[in-house]
Coordinates of N, CA and C and ligand atoms in Angstrom, one line a residue:
X8 N -1.8 -10.7 17.4 CA -0.4 -11.0 17.6 C 0.3 -9.9 18.3
X9 N 1.3 -10.2 19.2 CA 2.0 -9.2 19.9 C 2.8 -8.3 19.0
X10 N 2.9 -7.0 19.4 CA 3.7 -6.0 18.6 C 5.1 -6.5 18.4
X11 N 5.6 -6.4 17.2 CA 6.9 -6.8 16.8 C 7.8 -5.6 16.8
X12 N 9.1 -5.8 17.1 CA 10.1 -4.8 16.9 C 10.3 -4.7 15.4
X13 N 10.3 -3.5 14.9 CA 10.6 -3.3 13.4 C 12.1 -3.3 13.2
X14 N 12.5 -3.5 12.0 CA 14.0 -3.4 11.7 C 14.4 -2.0 11.7
X15 N 15.7 -1.7 11.9 CA 16.2 -0.3 11.9 C 15.8 0.4 10.6
X16 N 15.9 -0.4 9.5 CA 15.6 0.2 8.2 C 14.1 0.7 8.2
X17 N 13.2 -0.2 8.7 CA 11.8 0.2 8.8 C 11.6 1.4 9.7
X18 N 12.2 1.4 10.8 CA 12.1 2.6 11.7 C 12.6 3.9 11.1
X19 N 13.7 3.7 10.4 CA 14.2 4.9 9.7 C 13.3 5.4 8.6
X20 N 12.8 4.4 7.9 CA 11.8 4.7 6.8 C 10.6 5.4 7.3
X21 N 10.1 5.0 8.5 CA 8.9 5.6 9.1 C 9.2 7.0 9.4
X22 N 10.4 7.3 10.0 CA 10.8 8.6 10.3 C 10.8 9.5 9.1
X23 N 11.4 8.9 8.0 CA 11.4 9.7 6.7 C 10.0 9.9 6.2
X24 N 9.1 8.9 6.3 CA 7.8 9.1 5.8 C 7.1 10.2 6.6
X25 N 7.3 10.3 7.9 CA 6.7 11.4 8.7 C 7.2 12.7 8.2
X26 N 8.5 12.8 7.9 CA 9.1 14.1 7.4 C 8.5 14.4 6.0
X27 N 8.3 13.4 5.2 CA 7.7 13.6 3.8 C 6.3 14.1 4.0
X28 N 5.6 13.6 5.0 CA 4.2 14.0 5.1 C 4.1 15.4 5.6
X29 N 5.1 15.8 6.4 CA 5.2 17.2 6.9 C 5.5 18.2 5.8
X30 N 6.2 17.7 4.8 CA 6.6 18.6 3.7 C 5.9 18.5 2.4
X31 N 5.1 17.4 2.2 CA 4.6 17.2 0.8 C 3.4 18.2 0.5
X32 N 3.5 18.9 -0.6 CA 2.5 19.9 -0.9 C 1.2 19.2 -1.4
X33 N 1.3 18.0 -1.9 CA 0.1 17.3 -2.4 C 0.1 15.9 -2.0
X34 N -1.0 15.2 -2.0 CA -1.1 13.8 -1.8 C -0.3 13.0 -2.8
X35 N -0.4 13.5 -4.1 CA 0.3 12.8 -5.2 C 1.8 12.8 -4.9
X36 N 2.3 14.0 -4.4 CA 3.8 14.0 -4.2 C 4.2 13.1 -3.0
X37 N 3.3 13.1 -2.0 CA 3.6 12.2 -0.8 C 3.6 10.7 -1.3
X38 N 2.6 10.4 -2.1 CA 2.6 9.0 -2.6 C 3.9 8.7 -3.4
X39 N 4.3 9.6 -4.2 CA 5.5 9.4 -5.1 C 6.7 9.2 -4.2
X40 N 6.9 10.1 -3.2 CA 8.0 10.0 -2.3 C 8.0 8.7 -1.6
X41 N 6.9 8.2 -1.1 CA 6.8 7.0 -0.3 C 7.1 5.8 -1.2
X42 N 6.5 5.7 -2.4 CA 6.7 4.5 -3.2 C 8.2 4.4 -3.7
X43 N 8.8 5.6 -3.9 CA 10.2 5.6 -4.4 C 11.1 5.1 -3.2
X44 N 10.8 5.6 -2.0 CA 11.7 5.2 -0.8 C 11.5 3.7 -0.5
X45 N 10.2 3.2 -0.5 CA 10.0 1.8 -0.2 C 10.7 0.9 -1.2
X46 N 10.5 1.2 -2.5 CA 11.0 0.4 -3.6 C 12.6 0.4 -3.5
X47 N 13.1 1.6 -3.2 CA 14.6 1.7 -3.2 C 15.2 1.0 -2.0
X48 N 14.5 1.0 -0.8 CA 15.2 0.6 0.4 C 14.8 -0.8 0.8
X49 N 13.7 -1.4 0.3 CA 13.3 -2.7 0.7 C 13.3 -3.6 -0.5
X50 N 14.4 -4.5 -0.6 CA 14.6 -5.2 -1.8 C 13.5 -6.1 -2.3
X51 N 12.8 -6.7 -1.4 CA 11.7 -7.6 -1.8 C 10.4 -7.0 -2.0
X52 N 10.3 -5.6 -2.0 CA 9.1 -4.9 -2.4 C 9.3 -4.6 -3.9
X53 N 8.8 -5.6 -4.7 CA 9.1 -5.5 -6.2 C 8.1 -4.7 -6.9
X54 N 6.9 -4.6 -6.4 CA 5.9 -3.6 -7.0 C 5.2 -2.9 -5.8
X55 N 5.3 -1.6 -5.8 CA 4.9 -0.8 -4.7 C 4.0 0.3 -5.1
X56 N 2.8 0.3 -4.7 CA 1.9 1.3 -5.2 C 0.7 1.7 -4.3
X57 N 0.0 2.7 -4.7 CA -1.2 3.2 -4.0 C -2.4 2.9 -4.9
X58 N -3.5 2.5 -4.3 CA -4.8 2.5 -4.9 C -5.7 3.4 -4.0
X59 N -6.4 4.4 -4.6 CA -7.3 5.2 -3.8 C -8.7 5.0 -4.2
X60 N -9.7 5.1 -3.3 CA -11.1 5.0 -3.7 C -11.4 6.2 -4.5
X61 N -12.1 6.1 -5.6 CA -12.6 7.2 -6.4 C -13.7 8.0 -5.6
X62 N -13.4 9.2 -5.3 CA -14.5 10.0 -4.6 C -15.8 10.0 -5.3
X63 N -15.8 10.0 -6.6 CA -17.0 10.1 -7.4 C -17.6 8.7 -7.6
X64 N -16.9 7.6 -7.3 CA -17.4 6.3 -7.5 C -16.8 5.4 -6.4
X65 N -17.2 5.5 -5.1 CA -16.5 5.0 -4.0 C -16.4 3.5 -3.9
X66 N -17.0 2.8 -4.9 CA -16.9 1.3 -4.9 C -15.7 0.9 -5.9
X67 N -14.9 1.9 -6.3 CA -13.9 1.6 -7.3 C -12.5 2.2 -6.8
X68 N -11.5 1.3 -6.8 CA -10.2 1.8 -6.5 C -9.5 2.3 -7.8
X69 N -8.7 3.3 -7.6 CA -8.0 3.9 -8.8 C -6.5 3.9 -8.5
X70 N -5.7 3.4 -9.5 CA -4.3 3.3 -9.3 C -3.7 4.7 -9.1
X71 N -2.9 4.9 -8.1 CA -2.1 6.1 -7.9 C -0.7 5.9 -8.3
X72 N 0.3 6.5 -7.5 CA 1.7 6.4 -7.8 C 2.1 5.0 -7.5
X73 N 3.0 4.5 -8.4 CA 3.6 3.2 -8.1 C 5.0 3.1 -8.7
X74 N 5.8 2.1 -8.2 CA 7.1 1.8 -8.8 C 7.0 0.3 -9.1
X75 N 7.3 -0.1 -10.4 CA 7.2 -1.5 -10.8 C 6.7 -1.6 -12.2
X76 N 6.4 -2.9 -12.5 CA 5.8 -3.1 -13.9 C 4.5 -2.4 -14.1
X77 N 4.3 -2.0 -15.4 CA 3.0 -1.4 -15.7 C 1.9 -2.4 -15.4
X78 N 0.7 -2.0 -15.0 CA -0.4 -2.9 -14.7 C -1.6 -2.5 -15.5
X79 N -2.4 -3.5 -15.9 CA -3.6 -3.1 -16.6 C -4.7 -2.8 -15.6
X80 N -4.4 -3.1 -14.3 CA -5.5 -2.9 -13.3 C -5.4 -1.5 -12.7
X81 N -5.9 -0.6 -13.6 CA -5.9 0.9 -13.3 C -7.1 1.2 -12.4
X82 N -8.2 0.6 -12.6 CA -9.4 0.7 -11.8 C -9.8 -0.7 -11.4
X83 N -10.0 -0.8 -10.1 CA -10.5 -2.2 -9.6 C -11.7 -2.0 -8.7
X84 N -12.8 -2.6 -9.1 CA -14.0 -2.6 -8.3 C -13.7 -3.2 -7.0
X85 N -14.4 -2.8 -5.9 CA -14.0 -3.3 -4.6 C -14.5 -4.8 -4.5
X86 N -15.3 -5.2 -5.4 CA -15.8 -6.6 -5.5 C -14.7 -7.5 -6.1
X87 N -13.6 -7.0 -6.5 CA -12.6 -7.8 -7.2 C -11.2 -7.7 -6.6
X88 N -10.4 -8.7 -6.8 CA -9.0 -8.7 -6.5 C -8.7 -8.7 -5.0
X89 N -7.5 -8.9 -4.7 CA -7.0 -8.8 -3.3 C -7.2 -7.4 -2.8
X90 N -7.0 -6.5 -3.7 CA -7.1 -5.1 -3.4 C -8.5 -4.8 -3.0
X91 N -9.5 -5.2 -3.7 CA -10.9 -5.0 -3.4 C -11.3 -5.7 -2.1
X92 N -10.7 -6.9 -1.9 CA -11.0 -7.7 -0.7 C -10.6 -7.0 0.6
X93 N -9.4 -6.2 0.5 CA -8.9 -5.5 1.7 C -9.9 -4.4 2.1
X94 N -10.5 -3.8 1.1 CA -11.4 -2.7 1.4 C -12.7 -3.3 2.0
X95 N -13.2 -4.4 1.5 CA -14.4 -5.0 2.0 C -14.2 -5.5 3.4
X96 N -13.0 -6.2 3.6 CA -12.7 -6.7 4.9 C -12.4 -5.6 5.9
X97 N -11.9 -4.5 5.4 CA -11.5 -3.4 6.3 C -10.3 -3.7 7.1
X98 N -9.4 -4.6 6.5 CA -8.2 -4.9 7.2 C -7.1 -5.4 6.2
X99 N -5.9 -5.4 6.7 CA -4.7 -5.8 5.9 C -4.9 -7.3 5.5
X100 N -4.6 -7.5 4.2 CA -4.6 -8.9 3.7 C -3.2 -9.3 3.3
X101 N -2.7 -10.4 3.7 CA -1.4 -10.9 3.3 C -1.6 -12.2 2.6
X102 N -1.1 -12.4 1.4 CA -1.3 -13.6 0.6 C 0.1 -14.2 0.3
X103 N 0.4 -15.3 0.9 CA 1.8 -15.9 0.8 C 2.0 -16.5 -0.6
X104 N 1.0 -17.0 -1.3 CA 1.1 -17.6 -2.6 C -0.1 -17.1 -3.4
X105 N 0.2 -16.1 -4.2 CA -1.0 -15.5 -5.0 C -1.6 -16.5 -5.9
X106 N -0.9 -17.5 -6.4 CA -1.4 -18.4 -7.4 C -2.4 -19.4 -6.8
X107 N -2.5 -19.4 -5.5 CA -3.5 -20.3 -4.9 C -4.7 -19.5 -4.4
X108 N -4.7 -18.2 -4.6 CA -5.8 -17.3 -4.1 C -6.7 -16.9 -5.3
X109 N -7.9 -17.4 -5.3 CA -8.8 -17.2 -6.5 C -9.1 -15.7 -6.7
X110 N -8.9 -14.9 -5.6 CA -9.2 -13.4 -5.7 C -8.2 -12.7 -6.5
X111 N -7.0 -13.3 -6.6 CA -5.8 -12.6 -7.2 C -6.0 -12.1 -8.6
X112 N -5.7 -10.8 -8.8 CA -5.7 -10.2 -10.2 C -4.2 -10.1 -10.5
X113 N -3.8 -10.7 -11.6 CA -2.3 -10.7 -11.9 C -1.9 -9.4 -12.5
X114 N -0.7 -9.0 -12.0 CA -0.1 -7.8 -12.5 C 1.2 -8.2 -13.2
X115 N 2.0 -9.1 -12.6 CA 3.2 -9.6 -13.2 C 3.3 -11.1 -13.0
X116 N 3.8 -11.8 -14.0 CA 4.0 -13.2 -13.9 C 4.9 -13.6 -12.8
X117 N 5.8 -12.6 -12.4 CA 6.8 -12.9 -11.4 C 6.3 -12.8 -10.0
X118 N 5.2 -12.2 -9.8 CA 4.7 -12.0 -8.5 C 4.3 -13.3 -7.8
X119 N 4.8 -13.5 -6.5 CA 4.5 -14.7 -5.8 C 3.7 -14.4 -4.5
X120 N 3.9 -13.2 -3.9 CA 3.1 -12.9 -2.7 C 2.8 -11.4 -2.7
X121 N 1.8 -11.1 -1.9 CA 1.2 -9.7 -1.9 C 0.7 -9.3 -0.5
X122 N 0.8 -8.0 -0.2 CA 0.2 -7.5 1.0 C -0.5 -6.2 0.6
X123 N -1.7 -6.1 1.1 CA -2.6 -4.9 0.9 C -3.0 -4.3 2.2
X124 N -2.7 -3.1 2.4 CA -2.9 -2.4 3.7 C -3.9 -1.2 3.5
X125 N -5.0 -1.2 4.1 CA -6.0 -0.1 4.0 C -5.4 1.2 4.6
X126 N -5.8 2.3 4.0 CA -5.5 3.6 4.6 C -6.9 4.2 5.0
X127 N -6.9 4.7 6.3 CA -8.2 5.3 6.8 C -8.0 6.8 7.0
X128 N -9.0 7.6 6.7 CA -9.0 9.0 7.1 C -10.4 9.2 7.7
X129 N -10.4 9.9 8.9 CA -11.6 10.1 9.6 C -12.4 8.8 9.8
X130 N -11.7 7.7 10.1 CA -12.4 6.4 10.3 C -12.8 5.7 9.1
X131 N -12.7 6.3 7.9 CA -13.2 5.5 6.8 C -12.1 5.2 5.8
X132 N -12.2 4.0 5.2 CA -11.2 3.6 4.3 C -11.2 4.5 3.0
X133 N -10.0 5.0 2.7 CA -9.9 6.0 1.6 C -9.0 5.4 0.5
X134 N -8.3 4.3 0.8 CA -7.4 3.8 -0.2 C -6.5 2.7 0.4
X135 N -5.4 2.4 -0.2 CA -4.6 1.3 0.3 C -3.2 1.4 -0.3
X136 N -2.3 0.7 0.5 CA -0.9 0.5 -0.1 C -0.9 -0.9 -0.5
X137 N -0.4 -1.2 -1.7 CA -0.4 -2.5 -2.3 C 1.1 -2.9 -2.6
X138 N 1.6 -4.0 -2.1 CA 3.0 -4.4 -2.5 C 3.0 -5.8 -2.9
X139 N 3.7 -6.1 -4.0 CA 3.9 -7.4 -4.5 C 5.4 -7.8 -4.4
X140 N 5.6 -9.1 -4.2 CA 7.0 -9.5 -4.1 C 7.2 -10.7 -5.1
X141 N 8.4 -10.8 -5.6 CA 8.7 -11.9 -6.4 C 9.1 -13.1 -5.6
X142 N 9.2 -12.9 -4.3 CA 9.5 -14.1 -3.4 C 8.2 -14.6 -2.7
X143 N 8.1 -15.9 -2.6 CA 6.9 -16.4 -1.9 C 6.9 -16.1 -0.4
X144 N 5.8 -15.9 0.1 CA 5.6 -15.6 1.6 C 6.6 -14.5 2.1
X145 N 6.7 -13.4 1.3 CA 7.8 -12.4 1.6 C 7.4 -11.5 2.8
X146 N 6.1 -11.5 3.1 CA 5.6 -10.4 4.1 C 5.3 -11.0 5.4
X147 N 6.0 -10.5 6.4 CA 5.8 -11.0 7.8 C 5.0 -10.0 8.6
X148 N 4.8 -10.4 9.9 CA 4.1 -9.5 10.8 C 4.8 -8.1 10.9
X149 N 6.1 -8.1 10.7 CA 6.8 -6.9 10.8 C 6.5 -6.0 9.6
X150 N 6.3 -6.6 8.4 CA 5.9 -5.8 7.2 C 4.5 -5.2 7.5
X151 N 3.7 -6.0 8.0 CA 2.3 -5.6 8.3 C 2.3 -4.4 9.2
X152 N 3.0 -4.5 10.3 CA 3.1 -3.4 11.2 C 3.7 -2.1 10.7
X153 N 4.8 -2.3 9.9 CA 5.5 -1.2 9.3 C 4.5 -0.5 8.3
X154 N 3.9 -1.3 7.5 CA 3.0 -0.7 6.4 C 1.7 -0.1 7.0
X155 N 1.3 -0.7 8.1 CA 0.1 -0.1 8.8 C 0.4 1.2 9.4
X156 N 1.7 1.3 9.9 CA 2.1 2.6 10.4 C 2.3 3.7 9.3
X157 N 2.8 3.2 8.2 CA 2.9 4.1 7.0 C 1.5 4.6 6.6
X158 N 0.6 3.6 6.5 CA -0.8 4.0 6.1 C -1.4 5.0 7.0
X159 N -1.1 4.9 8.4 CA -1.7 5.8 9.3 C -1.1 7.2 9.0
X160 N 0.2 7.3 8.7 CA 0.7 8.6 8.4 C 0.1 9.2 7.2
X161 N -0.2 8.4 6.1 CA -0.9 8.9 4.9 C -2.3 9.3 5.3
X162 N -3.0 8.5 6.0 CA -4.4 8.9 6.4 C -4.4 10.2 7.2
X163 N -3.4 10.4 8.1 CA -3.3 11.6 8.9 C -3.1 12.8 8.0
X164 N -2.2 12.6 7.0 CA -2.0 13.7 6.0 C -3.3 14.0 5.3
X165 N -4.0 13.0 4.9 CA -5.3 13.3 4.2 C -6.3 14.0 5.0
X166 N -6.3 13.7 6.3 CA -7.2 14.4 7.2 C -6.8 15.8 7.4
X167 N -5.5 16.1 7.5 CA -5.1 17.5 7.6 C -5.4 18.3 6.3
X168 N -5.2 17.6 5.2 CA -5.4 18.3 3.9 C -6.9 18.6 3.8
X169 N -7.8 17.7 4.2 CA -9.2 17.9 4.2 C -9.6 19.1 5.1
X170 N -8.9 19.1 6.3 CA -9.2 20.2 7.2 C -8.8 21.5 6.7
X171 N -7.7 21.6 5.9 CA -7.2 22.8 5.3 C -8.2 23.3 4.3
X172 N -8.9 22.4 3.6 CA -9.7 22.7 2.5 C -11.0 23.4 2.9
X173 N -11.4 23.3 4.2 CA -12.7 23.8 4.6 C -12.5 25.2 5.3
Ligands
LIG217 N1 -2.9 -8.1 -7.4 C1 -3.9 -7.1 -7.2 C2 -4.1 -6.2 -8.4 C3 -3.1 -5.1 -8.4 S1 -1.6 -5.4 -9.1 O1 -1.0 -6.3 -8.2 C4 -0.7 -4.1 -9.2 C5 -5.2 -7.7 -6.7 O2 -5.3 -8.9 -6.8 O3 -6.1 -7.0 -6.4

């Protein structure tokens, strides 16, 4: 699909996320800053969170920072859920109606649609951004591009952190 123009709000959020990545002392703090900003500024992002692959068990996603209802899905094998499917497919998954998708693991009864965007560092998937909406078909090509840009910033941050650790 051709590149879409992002909304002014999305462009300003990306600029903020870049500033956050330049300043965050830890990945956890960067995740926290990002989920708070997304949840506050984009009204249809009703559950916003990170899942990261467990370095000791790379077939399992582990819940990171999130804003929204508590979820029982704290660890998700990559063989399960829309979250797992995005890791296996190696690409963003958008589900317009979660109730028609047999892969869907329910977090809130109010969720209608979901987007899961992989995060890559050094070419490998290391985690993902997961967003649920209470509105059906809430996520457009613009959301996909916006969140893929945000995921690239987080992946770049992780690469730099790994570089500093050696
Ligand atoms: N719905 C996700 C599980 C995570 S919760 O939405 C927070 C899935 O199907 O993988």
